[in-house]
Short mmCIF file of C-alpha atoms in Angstrom, two decimals:
data_model
loop_
_atom_site.label_atom_id
_atom_site.label_comp_id
_atom_site.label_asym_id
_atom_site.label_seq_id
_atom_site.Cartn_x
_atom_site.Cartn_y
_atom_site.Cartn_z
CA MET T 1 -14.80 -16.34 7.19
CA ILE T 2 -13.70 -19.98 7.12
CA ILE T 3 -13.64 -21.82 3.81
CA LYS T 4 -15.73 -24.97 4.21
CA ASN T 5 -14.66 -26.78 1.06
CA TYR T 6 -11.00 -26.12 1.85
CA PHE T 7 -11.14 -28.18 5.03
CA VAL T 8 -13.58 -30.86 3.86
CA HIS T 9 -11.22 -31.92 1.09
CA LEU T 10 -8.00 -31.90 3.09
CA PRO T 11 -6.52 -35.37 3.76
CA PRO T 12 -7.14 -36.69 7.31
CA ILE T 13 -4.82 -35.54 10.10
CA THR T 14 -3.91 -38.13 12.71
CA LYS T 15 -1.40 -38.38 15.53
CA ASN T 16 1.04 -39.84 12.98
CA THR T 17 0.64 -37.02 10.50
CA PRO T 18 4.04 -35.34 9.89
CA LYS T 19 4.43 -31.65 10.57
CA MET T 20 4.36 -28.98 7.87
CA LYS T 21 8.11 -29.15 7.31
CA THR T 22 7.99 -32.85 6.38
CA LEU T 23 4.89 -32.32 4.26
CA LEU T 24 6.59 -29.88 1.93
CA THR T 25 7.72 -32.37 -0.68
CA SER T 26 4.51 -34.42 -0.66
CA LEU T 27 2.36 -31.30 -0.82
CA VAL T 28 4.23 -30.01 -3.83
CA PHE T 29 4.30 -33.25 -5.79
CA LEU T 30 0.97 -34.78 -4.74
CA TYR T 31 -1.27 -31.74 -4.47
CA THR T 32 0.30 -29.12 -6.73
CA CYS T 33 1.06 -28.71 -10.41
CA LEU T 34 1.54 -25.92 -12.85
CA ILE T 35 -1.54 -24.28 -14.29
CA SER T 36 -1.55 -22.33 -17.50
CA ALA T 37 -2.11 -18.63 -16.88
CA GLN T 38 -4.80 -18.90 -19.55
CA ASN T 39 -6.95 -20.98 -17.18
CA LEU T 40 -7.40 -18.00 -14.84
CA ILE T 41 -9.01 -15.86 -17.51
CA ASP T 42 -12.78 -15.33 -17.84
CA GLN T 43 -13.46 -16.77 -14.39
CA GLN T 44 -14.38 -15.21 -11.06
CA TRP T 45 -12.08 -16.17 -8.20
CA GLU T 46 -12.39 -15.33 -4.53
CA ILE T 47 -9.19 -13.71 -3.22
CA ASN T 48 -7.80 -13.29 0.30
CA ARG T 49 -7.32 -9.50 -0.12
CA ILE T 50 -8.60 -7.10 -2.78
CA PHE T 51 -5.85 -7.10 -5.40
CA GLY T 52 -3.46 -4.20 -4.99
CA THR T 53 -4.50 -3.36 -1.42
CA ALA T 54 -2.25 -5.82 0.42
CA PRO T 55 0.74 -4.47 2.38
CA GLN T 56 3.65 -3.69 0.05
CA GLN T 57 5.81 -6.52 1.41
CA THR T 58 3.15 -9.17 0.66
CA ASP T 59 4.53 -11.87 -1.64
CA PHE T 60 1.40 -13.63 -2.88
CA TYR T 61 -2.38 -13.80 -3.17
CA ILE T 62 -4.63 -16.81 -2.64
CA LEU T 63 -7.32 -17.41 -5.28
CA GLN T 64 -10.06 -19.91 -4.48
CA LYS T 65 -13.46 -21.06 -5.65
CA GLY T 66 -15.65 -19.92 -2.77
CA GLY T 67 -14.95 -18.68 0.75
CA PHE T 68 -13.29 -15.28 0.80
CA LEU T 69 -15.33 -12.08 0.79
CA SER T 70 -13.32 -10.42 -1.98
CA SER T 71 -13.10 -11.44 -5.63
CA ILE T 72 -11.04 -10.90 -8.77
CA THR T 73 -12.11 -11.40 -12.37
CA LEU T 74 -9.74 -11.42 -15.35
CA SER T 75 -11.71 -10.58 -18.49
CA PRO T 76 -10.71 -11.89 -21.93
CA ASN T 77 -10.11 -8.30 -23.11
CA GLY T 78 -7.06 -7.91 -20.86
CA THR T 79 -8.70 -6.01 -17.99
CA PHE T 80 -9.31 -7.10 -14.41
CA GLN T 81 -11.53 -6.00 -11.54
CA SER T 82 -11.13 -6.83 -7.86
CA TYR T 83 -13.94 -6.04 -5.48
CA SER T 84 -15.57 -6.76 -2.14
CA SER T 85 -18.70 -8.85 -1.83
CA GLY T 86 -18.84 -8.69 1.96
CA LEU T 87 -21.91 -8.43 4.13
CA CYS T 88 -21.63 -4.63 4.22
CA ALA T 89 -21.56 -4.33 0.44
CA ILE T 90 -24.72 -3.75 -1.56
CA GLY T 91 -24.04 -6.27 -4.28
CA ASN T 92 -20.55 -6.27 -5.78
CA PHE T 93 -18.76 -2.99 -6.30
CA THR T 94 -15.41 -2.42 -7.93
CA ILE T 95 -12.57 -1.44 -5.63
CA THR T 96 -9.51 -1.86 -7.86
CA GLU T 97 -9.14 -2.38 -11.57
CA GLY T 98 -6.50 -2.37 -14.24
CA THR T 99 -4.97 -4.44 -17.00
CA TYR T 100 -3.08 -7.71 -17.17
CA LYS T 101 -0.96 -9.47 -19.75
CA LYS T 102 -0.15 -13.17 -19.95
CA ARG T 103 3.63 -13.32 -20.31
CA ASP T 104 3.72 -17.09 -20.90
CA ASP T 105 2.06 -20.16 -19.42
CA ASN T 106 3.64 -19.49 -15.99
CA TYR T 107 3.39 -15.73 -15.56
CA ILE T 108 0.90 -12.86 -15.65
CA GLY T 109 1.82 -9.17 -15.39
CA PHE T 110 -0.52 -6.59 -13.83
CA HIS T 111 -0.94 -2.83 -14.05
CA LEU T 112 -3.18 -1.22 -11.40
CA LYS T 113 -5.21 1.79 -12.51
CA ASP T 114 -5.09 4.94 -10.39
CA SER T 115 -8.71 5.75 -9.53
CA LYS T 116 -7.94 9.51 -9.44
CA SER T 117 -6.09 9.78 -12.75
CA ASP T 118 -5.44 8.04 -16.03
CA THR T 119 -2.12 6.64 -14.85
CA SER T 120 -1.38 3.10 -13.79
CA LYS T 121 1.08 1.38 -11.47
CA ASN T 122 3.15 -1.56 -12.65
CA MET T 123 2.50 -4.34 -10.12
CA GLY T 124 5.12 -6.58 -11.72
CA LYS T 125 4.63 -10.14 -12.84
CA TYR T 126 3.23 -13.03 -10.84
CA TYR T 127 4.07 -16.71 -11.00
CA VAL T 128 0.88 -18.78 -11.36
CA HIS T 129 0.88 -21.92 -9.19
CA LYS T 130 -1.97 -24.43 -9.00
CA VAL T 131 -2.63 -26.14 -5.65
CA SER T 132 -5.89 -27.83 -6.68
CA ASP T 133 -8.79 -27.30 -9.05
CA ASN T 134 -10.21 -24.89 -6.44
CA GLU T 135 -7.05 -23.02 -5.41
CA VAL T 136 -4.38 -21.07 -7.29
CA LEU T 137 -1.59 -18.92 -5.86
CA LEU T 138 -0.36 -15.71 -7.52
CA ILE T 139 3.23 -15.28 -6.34
CA LYS T 140 5.33 -12.16 -6.93
CA SER T 141 8.15 -13.10 -9.23
CA THR T 142 11.79 -12.74 -8.24
CA GLY T 143 12.76 -12.80 -11.90
CA ASN T 144 14.16 -16.32 -11.52
CA LEU T 145 12.00 -19.38 -12.26
CA ALA T 146 13.78 -21.68 -9.80
CA LYS T 147 13.41 -19.12 -6.99
CA ASP T 148 9.74 -18.60 -7.88
CA GLN T 149 9.18 -22.36 -7.65
CA GLN T 150 10.80 -22.35 -4.20
CA ARG T 151 8.48 -19.51 -3.20
CA ALA T 152 5.58 -21.67 -4.35
CA VAL T 153 6.72 -24.38 -1.92
CA TYR T 154 6.67 -21.89 0.96
CA ALA T 155 3.32 -20.49 -0.20
CA THR T 156 1.73 -23.95 0.09
CA VAL T 157 2.84 -23.95 3.74
CA LEU T 158 1.66 -20.42 4.51
CA ALA T 159 -1.68 -20.46 2.65
CA PRO T 160 -3.44 -22.99 4.98
CA ALA T 161 -2.31 -20.91 7.96
CA ILE T 162 -3.79 -17.78 6.42
CA VAL T 163 -7.13 -19.58 5.96
CA VAL T 164 -7.06 -20.53 9.66
CA ILE T 165 -6.00 -17.06 10.80
CA ASN T 166 -8.73 -15.49 8.68
CA ASN T 167 -11.35 -17.16 10.88
CA ARG T 168 -10.24 -15.84 14.27
CA ILE T 169 -9.24 -12.59 15.95
CA TYR T 170 -5.85 -12.75 17.64
CA LYS T 171 -5.17 -10.13 20.31
CA ASP T 172 -2.21 -11.30 22.37
CA PRO T 173 0.74 -9.17 21.21
CA LYS T 174 4.17 -10.02 22.52
CA MET T 175 5.82 -6.87 21.18
CA THR T 176 4.88 -3.44 19.84
CA ILE T 177 7.18 -1.61 17.43
CA PRO T 178 6.85 1.92 15.98
CA SER T 179 5.34 1.93 12.50
CA SER T 180 8.25 4.04 11.28
CA THR T 181 10.48 0.97 11.66
CA PRO T 182 10.99 -0.86 8.32
CA TRP T 183 9.12 -4.16 8.12
CA LEU T 184 12.23 -6.32 7.83
CA GLU T 185 13.73 -4.71 10.90
CA ARG T 186 10.48 -5.29 12.80
CA VAL T 187 10.43 -8.99 11.95
CA ASN T 188 14.11 -9.51 12.72
CA LYS T 189 13.68 -7.83 16.10
CA TYR T 190 10.73 -10.09 16.98
CA VAL T 191 12.51 -13.25 15.82
CA THR T 192 15.68 -12.57 17.78
CA GLU T 193 14.11 -11.14 20.95
CA VAL T 194 10.88 -13.14 21.29
CA LEU T 195 11.46 -16.37 19.36
CA LYS T 196 15.14 -16.31 20.43
CA LEU T 197 16.40 -17.57 17.08
CA SER T 198 19.80 -16.83 15.61
CA ASN T 199 19.78 -19.12 12.57
CA TYR T 200 16.57 -18.50 10.67
CA GLU T 201 15.02 -17.53 7.34
CA ILE T 202 12.11 -15.19 6.62
CA CYS T 203 10.62 -17.35 3.89
CA LEU T 204 7.52 -15.52 2.66
CA VAL T 205 5.02 -12.78 3.52
CA GLY T 206 1.24 -13.12 3.21
CA CYS T 207 -1.89 -11.45 4.55
CA ASP T 208 -5.43 -12.31 5.61
CA SER T 209 -8.60 -10.51 4.54
CA VAL T 210 -8.38 -7.46 6.81
CA LEU T 211 -6.14 -7.32 9.86
CA ASN T 212 -2.95 -9.32 9.69
CA THR T 213 0.26 -9.42 7.76
CA ILE T 214 1.72 -12.90 8.28
CA TYR T 215 5.44 -13.72 8.08
CA LEU T 216 6.55 -17.33 7.59
CA VAL T 217 9.79 -17.84 9.51
CA LYS T 218 11.84 -21.04 9.47
CA ASP T 219 14.11 -22.11 12.31
CA SER T 220 16.99 -23.43 10.21
CA ASP T 221 18.38 -25.54 13.06
CA LYS T 222 15.13 -27.40 13.86
CA GLU T 223 13.51 -27.12 10.41
CA ALA T 224 10.38 -25.78 12.14
CA TYR T 225 8.09 -22.92 11.16
CA SER T 226 6.58 -20.03 13.06
CA TYR T 227 3.88 -17.68 11.82
CA ILE T 228 4.35 -14.07 12.95
CA LEU T 229 1.17 -11.97 12.90
CA GLU T 230 1.45 -8.20 12.62
CA GLN T 231 -1.40 -5.70 13.06
CA SER T 232 -1.56 -1.93 13.09
CA SER T 233 -2.27 -0.73 16.61
CA LYS T 234 -2.91 2.56 18.34
CA LYS T 235 -0.31 5.33 18.58
CA ASN T 236 1.31 4.47 15.22
CA ASN T 237 2.65 1.13 16.37
CA TYR T 238 2.58 -2.41 15.05
CA ALA T 239 1.58 -5.22 17.41
CA LEU T 240 3.29 -8.56 16.80
CA GLN T 241 2.61 -12.08 18.03
CA HIS T 242 3.18 -15.57 16.67
CA LEU T 243 1.53 -18.95 16.17
CA THR T 244 3.29 -22.30 16.12
CA GLU T 245 3.25 -25.07 13.55
CA ASP T 246 1.47 -27.36 16.03
CA TYR T 247 -1.27 -24.79 16.62
CA ILE T 248 -1.94 -24.38 12.90
CA GLN T 249 -2.22 -28.14 12.43
CA GLN T 250 -4.60 -28.40 15.39
CA GLU T 251 -6.79 -25.66 13.93
CA ILE T 252 -6.88 -27.35 10.52
CA ALA T 253 -7.83 -30.65 12.18
CA TYR T 254 -10.56 -28.93 14.22
CA TRP T 255 -12.19 -27.22 11.25
CA LYS T 256 -11.89 -30.29 9.06
CA ASP T 257 -13.66 -32.37 11.70
CA PHE T 258 -16.27 -29.64 12.26
CA TYR T 259 -17.26 -29.43 8.61
CA ASN T 260 -17.07 -33.18 8.01
CA LYS T 261 -19.64 -33.67 10.78
CA GLN T 262 -21.88 -31.06 9.17
CA THR T 263 -21.85 -32.88 5.83
CA LYS T 264 -22.90 -36.23 7.32
#
């Protein structure tokens, strides 16, 4: 499901608009700022994946005001609930729940309750990063503030791509890899054999609402990004393909234009 308000409020994209890599600094300083963890509490946020159900390697969640079909609510009493409000749901029903604790103005820690017992799983702490009044990113902490802030920079690049990817079904795999292969090995194999890169960085891992795990990969020589999509496929394999930086920008421009015309 595409997020209308997300695209309506994006700045215009023209033929002179710089690519994502040159937008990093301006995005961070013009469109992002720190938000107190307190501001997340006692509000309902839509979230790109029910909290705690994302693939283990996922580095962050996207919280927005409207658009996704899953939600998360942090109650003032220190508990949270994350649930689906999709078309197949009869009203809202709880999928995951647990407790949270505000560590300081920048961090929140989560414990996920086991639905079959009284135990809970420590989900670690998350760095809270504000993109706009309508969007906040929860980023898994590395334990180092400077590194978490760098992750926030990468998350502002990957999040718009996830919103785009969430609206389409991509079925053009370039490689299939057995699911028994560790995720990092899978990504490295795809990058070296399909993208043909030797000098690169796997910057961050995200996911859409249902199907895809998305890896943000930077070509360190060209300072360009690729978005590797990974889906579970038949016969215990993962199917991998990728999208380019240019494609993501074209999709953002398309949906922005589409919704702007609807509002006129």
